[in-house]
Amino acid sequence: MKRKVGESFSYIMIILGALMASFSVACILLPNDAIDYGTAGIAIITSKLTGFNLSLCVLLIFLPFIVVGAFYLGKDFVIKAVVGSITYMLGLELFENVDFVINTEHFIAVAFGGALLGAGLSLILRNGGCIDGSEILANILVKKFSEKTGRNYSMSPILIGFNVCVYVAVFLLINQNAALMSLLVYVVATVIIDHFTDHFEAIKQVTIITKDPDSLIGEIRERLNKTCTIMNSRGAIAGENKTLICYVNYFELQKMREIINKYSGSSFCTVTTIDEIM
């Protein structure tokens, strides 16, 4: 029952975050000559250049990433991504028809819109969802690189490179002012997201102290295709234990929580953000 309540709460937070993001884009950013980043930014550029409905552009651009993500990232992640994306698109349709005006300078309005967007995306990411195809792409590429090389990689270079391409397109296809305003959105939103998700694009070290390591290791291998470092440890009260160390990315961390929760009665876990692995 506790797990079902927690899962229901995560969907509520994803829906709330998607509504916050769509309100920011439709009512604050677009009226002030700024756009979202990631695949939503590509959808906005497409809508501006072609005159197509914005929600339809978001759907058409994000759909391929959802389909690919279904094969690589698992059913639970894709369901949450679909819920968040549908809410985001419906929110855009709703808020585009809302008469909302911020009577202030463009710079201040865009900074506020970027902060609201970042807060909404933080809610989505913290609860295992996603409304940006660039994050799905980065996650898949990181998994592929890790499988081929046996090393763990951060998603940061991929996400930064993707968004550089988006803002270059804004600069060339729309105008210089929109590119600079959109860059401000990215900076503000990223600062907010990093604060509330502890650098979601970075590698996470999961340390698990348990008396039942074999069951945990088996599920980690099966569900995450990851291995663990195993060390002997001893607690002052609990006595002899095993300490497992595993490295995952932010989206894999959601699955790791599910695995650990299954054995929560016999394990203790910490999560640390890792800046670099050499």
Coordinates of C-alpha atoms in Angstrom, one line a residue:
M1 CA 0.0 0.0 0.0
K2 CA 2.8 2.4 0.9
R3 CA 4.5 1.7 -2.4
K4 CA 1.2 2.4 -4.3
V5 CA 0.7 5.7 -2.5
G6 CA 4.2 6.7 -3.3
E7 CA 3.8 5.8 -7.0
S8 CA 0.5 7.7 -7.2
F9 CA 2.2 10.7 -5.6
S10 CA 5.0 10.6 -8.2
Y11 CA 2.4 10.8 -11.0
I12 CA 0.7 13.7 -9.4
M13 CA 4.0 15.6 -9.1
I14 CA 4.9 14.8 -12.8
I15 CA 1.5 16.2 -13.9
L16 CA 2.0 19.3 -11.7
G17 CA 5.5 19.8 -13.1
A18 CA 4.3 19.4 -16.7
L19 CA 1.6 22.0 -16.1
M20 CA 4.1 24.4 -14.6
A21 CA 6.5 23.9 -17.6
S22 CA 3.7 24.4 -20.1
F23 CA 2.4 27.6 -18.4
S24 CA 5.9 29.0 -18.3
V25 CA 6.4 28.3 -22.1
A26 CA 3.0 29.4 -23.3
C27 CA 2.3 32.4 -21.0
I28 CA 5.8 33.8 -20.2
L29 CA 8.6 32.7 -22.5
L30 CA 6.9 32.8 -26.0
P31 CA 5.3 36.2 -25.4
N32 CA 8.7 37.5 -24.4
D33 CA 10.6 36.3 -27.5
A34 CA 12.2 33.3 -25.7
I35 CA 11.8 29.5 -26.2
D36 CA 12.3 26.3 -24.2
Y37 CA 15.4 24.1 -24.8
G38 CA 15.9 20.5 -25.8
T39 CA 13.3 18.9 -28.1
A40 CA 10.7 21.3 -27.0
G41 CA 12.9 24.1 -28.4
I42 CA 13.0 22.3 -31.7
A43 CA 9.2 22.0 -31.7
I44 CA 8.9 25.7 -31.0
I45 CA 11.3 26.6 -33.8
T46 CA 9.3 24.3 -36.2
S47 CA 6.0 25.8 -35.1
K48 CA 7.3 29.4 -35.7
L49 CA 8.7 28.6 -39.1
T50 CA 5.8 26.5 -40.4
G51 CA 2.8 27.9 -38.5
F52 CA 1.8 24.4 -37.4
N53 CA 0.1 23.9 -34.1
L54 CA 2.7 24.0 -31.3
S55 CA 1.3 20.9 -29.4
L56 CA 1.3 18.9 -32.6
C57 CA 4.9 19.8 -33.3
V58 CA 5.9 18.8 -29.7
L59 CA 4.1 15.4 -30.3
L60 CA 5.7 14.7 -33.6
I61 CA 9.2 15.5 -32.5
F62 CA 9.0 13.8 -29.1
L63 CA 7.2 10.7 -30.3
P64 CA 10.3 9.0 -31.9
F65 CA 12.3 9.5 -28.6
I66 CA 9.5 7.9 -26.6
V67 CA 9.4 4.9 -29.0
V68 CA 13.2 4.4 -28.8
G69 CA 13.2 4.9 -25.1
A70 CA 10.6 2.1 -24.7
F71 CA 13.2 -0.4 -25.9
Y72 CA 16.1 0.9 -23.8
L73 CA 14.8 2.5 -20.6
G74 CA 11.9 0.3 -19.5
K75 CA 8.2 0.4 -19.2
D76 CA 7.9 2.4 -16.0
F77 CA 10.1 5.2 -17.3
V78 CA 8.2 5.4 -20.6
I79 CA 4.8 5.4 -18.9
K80 CA 5.9 8.4 -16.8
A81 CA 7.4 10.1 -19.8
V82 CA 4.1 9.7 -21.7
V83 CA 2.0 11.0 -18.8
G84 CA 4.3 14.0 -18.5
S85 CA 4.4 14.7 -22.3
I86 CA 0.6 14.4 -22.7
T87 CA 0.1 16.8 -19.8
Y88 CA 2.7 19.2 -21.2
M89 CA 0.9 19.2 -24.6
L90 CA -2.5 19.7 -23.1
G91 CA -1.1 22.4 -21.0
L92 CA 0.2 24.2 -24.0
E93 CA -3.2 24.0 -25.7
L94 CA -4.9 25.4 -22.6
F95 CA -2.5 28.1 -21.6
E96 CA -2.0 29.5 -25.2
N97 CA -5.6 30.7 -24.9
V98 CA -5.1 32.3 -21.5
D99 CA -4.8 36.1 -21.4
F100 CA -1.8 36.4 -19.1
V101 CA 0.6 39.4 -19.2
I102 CA 3.6 40.2 -17.0
N103 CA 4.0 44.0 -17.0
T104 CA 7.8 44.1 -16.6
E105 CA 11.0 44.1 -18.7
H106 CA 11.6 41.2 -21.0
F107 CA 14.8 40.2 -19.1
I108 CA 13.0 39.9 -15.8
A109 CA 10.0 38.1 -17.3
V110 CA 12.3 35.6 -19.1
A111 CA 14.3 35.0 -15.9
F112 CA 11.1 34.3 -13.9
G113 CA 9.8 32.1 -16.7
G114 CA 13.1 30.1 -16.8
A115 CA 12.9 29.6 -13.0
L116 CA 9.3 28.4 -13.2
L117 CA 10.2 26.1 -16.0
G118 CA 13.2 24.7 -14.0
A119 CA 11.0 24.1 -11.0
G120 CA 8.5 22.2 -13.1
L121 CA 11.1 20.1 -14.8
S122 CA 12.7 19.4 -11.4
L123 CA 9.4 17.9 -10.1
I124 CA 9.2 15.7 -13.2
L125 CA 12.8 14.5 -13.0
R126 CA 12.7 13.9 -9.2
N127 CA 9.7 11.6 -9.7
G128 CA 11.2 9.5 -12.5
G129 CA 9.6 11.3 -15.5
C130 CA 10.8 13.2 -18.5
I131 CA 9.3 15.5 -21.1
D132 CA 12.5 16.2 -23.1
G133 CA 13.7 13.8 -25.8
S134 CA 17.3 15.1 -25.5
E135 CA 17.5 13.5 -22.0
I136 CA 16.2 10.2 -23.4
L137 CA 18.8 10.4 -26.2
A138 CA 21.6 11.3 -23.7
N139 CA 20.6 8.4 -21.5
I140 CA 20.6 5.9 -24.3
L141 CA 24.0 7.0 -25.7
V142 CA 25.5 6.9 -22.2
K143 CA 24.3 3.3 -21.8
K144 CA 25.7 2.4 -25.1
F145 CA 29.1 4.0 -24.4
S146 CA 29.2 2.3 -21.0
E147 CA 28.4 -1.1 -22.4
K148 CA 31.1 -0.9 -25.0
T149 CA 33.9 0.6 -22.8
G150 CA 32.9 -0.7 -19.3
R151 CA 33.2 2.9 -18.0
N152 CA 30.6 5.3 -16.7
Y153 CA 29.9 8.6 -18.4
S154 CA 28.1 11.8 -17.5
M155 CA 25.2 13.0 -19.7
S156 CA 26.4 16.6 -19.5
P157 CA 28.4 16.8 -22.8
I158 CA 25.6 15.3 -24.8
L159 CA 22.9 17.6 -23.3
I160 CA 25.1 20.7 -23.7
G161 CA 26.0 19.7 -27.3
F162 CA 22.3 19.1 -28.2
N163 CA 21.3 22.5 -26.8
V164 CA 24.1 24.3 -28.5
C165 CA 22.7 23.1 -31.8
V166 CA 19.2 24.3 -30.7
Y167 CA 20.4 27.8 -29.9
V168 CA 22.5 28.1 -33.0
A169 CA 19.3 27.2 -35.0
V170 CA 17.4 29.9 -33.1
F171 CA 20.1 32.4 -33.9
L172 CA 20.2 31.6 -37.6
L173 CA 16.5 30.9 -38.2
I174 CA 14.7 33.3 -35.9
N175 CA 16.7 36.2 -34.6
Q176 CA 19.6 37.1 -32.3
N177 CA 17.4 38.5 -29.5
A178 CA 15.4 35.2 -29.3
A179 CA 18.7 33.2 -29.1
L180 CA 20.1 35.3 -26.2
M181 CA 16.8 35.3 -24.3
S182 CA 16.5 31.5 -24.8
L183 CA 20.0 31.1 -23.5
L184 CA 19.0 32.9 -20.4
V185 CA 16.1 30.5 -20.0
Y186 CA 18.5 27.6 -20.2
V187 CA 20.9 29.0 -17.7
V188 CA 18.2 29.9 -15.1
A189 CA 16.3 26.6 -15.6
T190 CA 19.5 24.5 -15.3
V191 CA 20.5 26.2 -12.1
I192 CA 17.1 25.4 -10.6
I193 CA 17.2 21.8 -11.8
D194 CA 20.7 21.2 -10.5
H195 CA 19.7 22.6 -7.1
F196 CA 16.7 20.4 -6.7
T197 CA 18.0 17.2 -8.3
D198 CA 21.7 17.5 -7.3
H199 CA 23.1 17.6 -10.8
F200 CA 20.8 15.1 -12.5
E201 CA 23.1 14.8 -15.5
A202 CA 26.1 13.6 -13.4
I203 CA 27.1 10.0 -12.4
K204 CA 25.6 8.8 -9.1
Q205 CA 27.5 6.5 -6.7
V206 CA 25.1 4.2 -4.8
T207 CA 26.5 2.6 -1.7
I208 CA 24.4 -0.2 -0.1
I209 CA 25.2 -1.8 3.2
T210 CA 23.3 -5.1 3.5
K211 CA 23.2 -8.6 4.9
D212 CA 21.7 -10.0 1.8
P213 CA 24.0 -8.9 -1.1
D214 CA 23.3 -11.8 -3.5
S215 CA 19.6 -10.9 -4.1
L216 CA 20.4 -7.2 -4.6
I217 CA 23.3 -8.0 -7.0
G218 CA 21.1 -10.4 -9.0
E219 CA 18.4 -7.7 -9.5
I220 CA 20.9 -5.0 -10.3
R221 CA 22.5 -7.2 -13.0
E222 CA 19.1 -8.2 -14.4
R223 CA 17.3 -4.8 -14.4
L224 CA 20.2 -2.4 -14.8
N225 CA 22.9 -4.6 -16.5
K226 CA 25.3 -3.2 -13.9
T227 CA 28.0 -4.8 -11.7
C228 CA 28.9 -4.0 -8.2
T229 CA 32.1 -3.6 -6.1
I230 CA 31.7 -5.8 -2.9
M231 CA 33.5 -5.1 0.3
N232 CA 33.3 -6.6 3.8
S233 CA 32.1 -4.2 6.5
R234 CA 31.1 -4.4 10.1
G235 CA 28.5 -2.3 12.0
A236 CA 28.8 -1.6 15.8
I237 CA 25.3 -3.0 16.3
A238 CA 24.4 -4.9 13.1
G239 CA 27.7 -6.8 13.0
E240 CA 29.0 -8.3 9.8
N241 CA 27.7 -6.8 6.5
K242 CA 28.6 -6.5 2.9
T243 CA 29.0 -3.0 1.3
L244 CA 28.0 -2.8 -2.4
I245 CA 29.1 0.2 -4.6
C246 CA 27.4 0.7 -8.0
Y247 CA 27.6 3.6 -10.4
V248 CA 24.4 4.7 -12.3
N249 CA 23.0 7.7 -14.1
Y250 CA 20.0 9.7 -12.8
F251 CA 17.4 7.8 -14.7
E252 CA 18.8 4.4 -13.7
L253 CA 18.7 5.7 -10.1
Q254 CA 14.9 5.5 -10.1
K255 CA 15.1 1.7 -10.9
M256 CA 17.8 1.4 -8.3
R257 CA 15.5 2.9 -5.6
E258 CA 12.8 0.3 -6.6
I259 CA 15.3 -2.5 -6.2
I260 CA 16.6 -1.3 -2.8
N261 CA 13.0 -0.6 -1.5
K262 CA 12.3 -4.3 -2.2
Y263 CA 15.0 -5.2 0.4
S264 CA 14.6 -2.1 2.6
G265 CA 14.3 -4.1 5.8
S266 CA 17.9 -5.5 5.5
S267 CA 19.8 -2.7 3.8
F268 CA 21.0 0.9 4.2
C269 CA 21.8 3.1 1.2
T270 CA 23.4 6.4 0.4
V271 CA 23.6 8.2 -3.0
T272 CA 26.5 10.5 -3.9
T273 CA 27.0 12.7 -7.0
I274 CA 30.3 12.0 -8.7
D275 CA 31.9 14.7 -10.9
E276 CA 34.4 12.5 -12.6
I277 CA 35.6 8.8 -12.8
M278 CA 39.1 8.3 -14.1

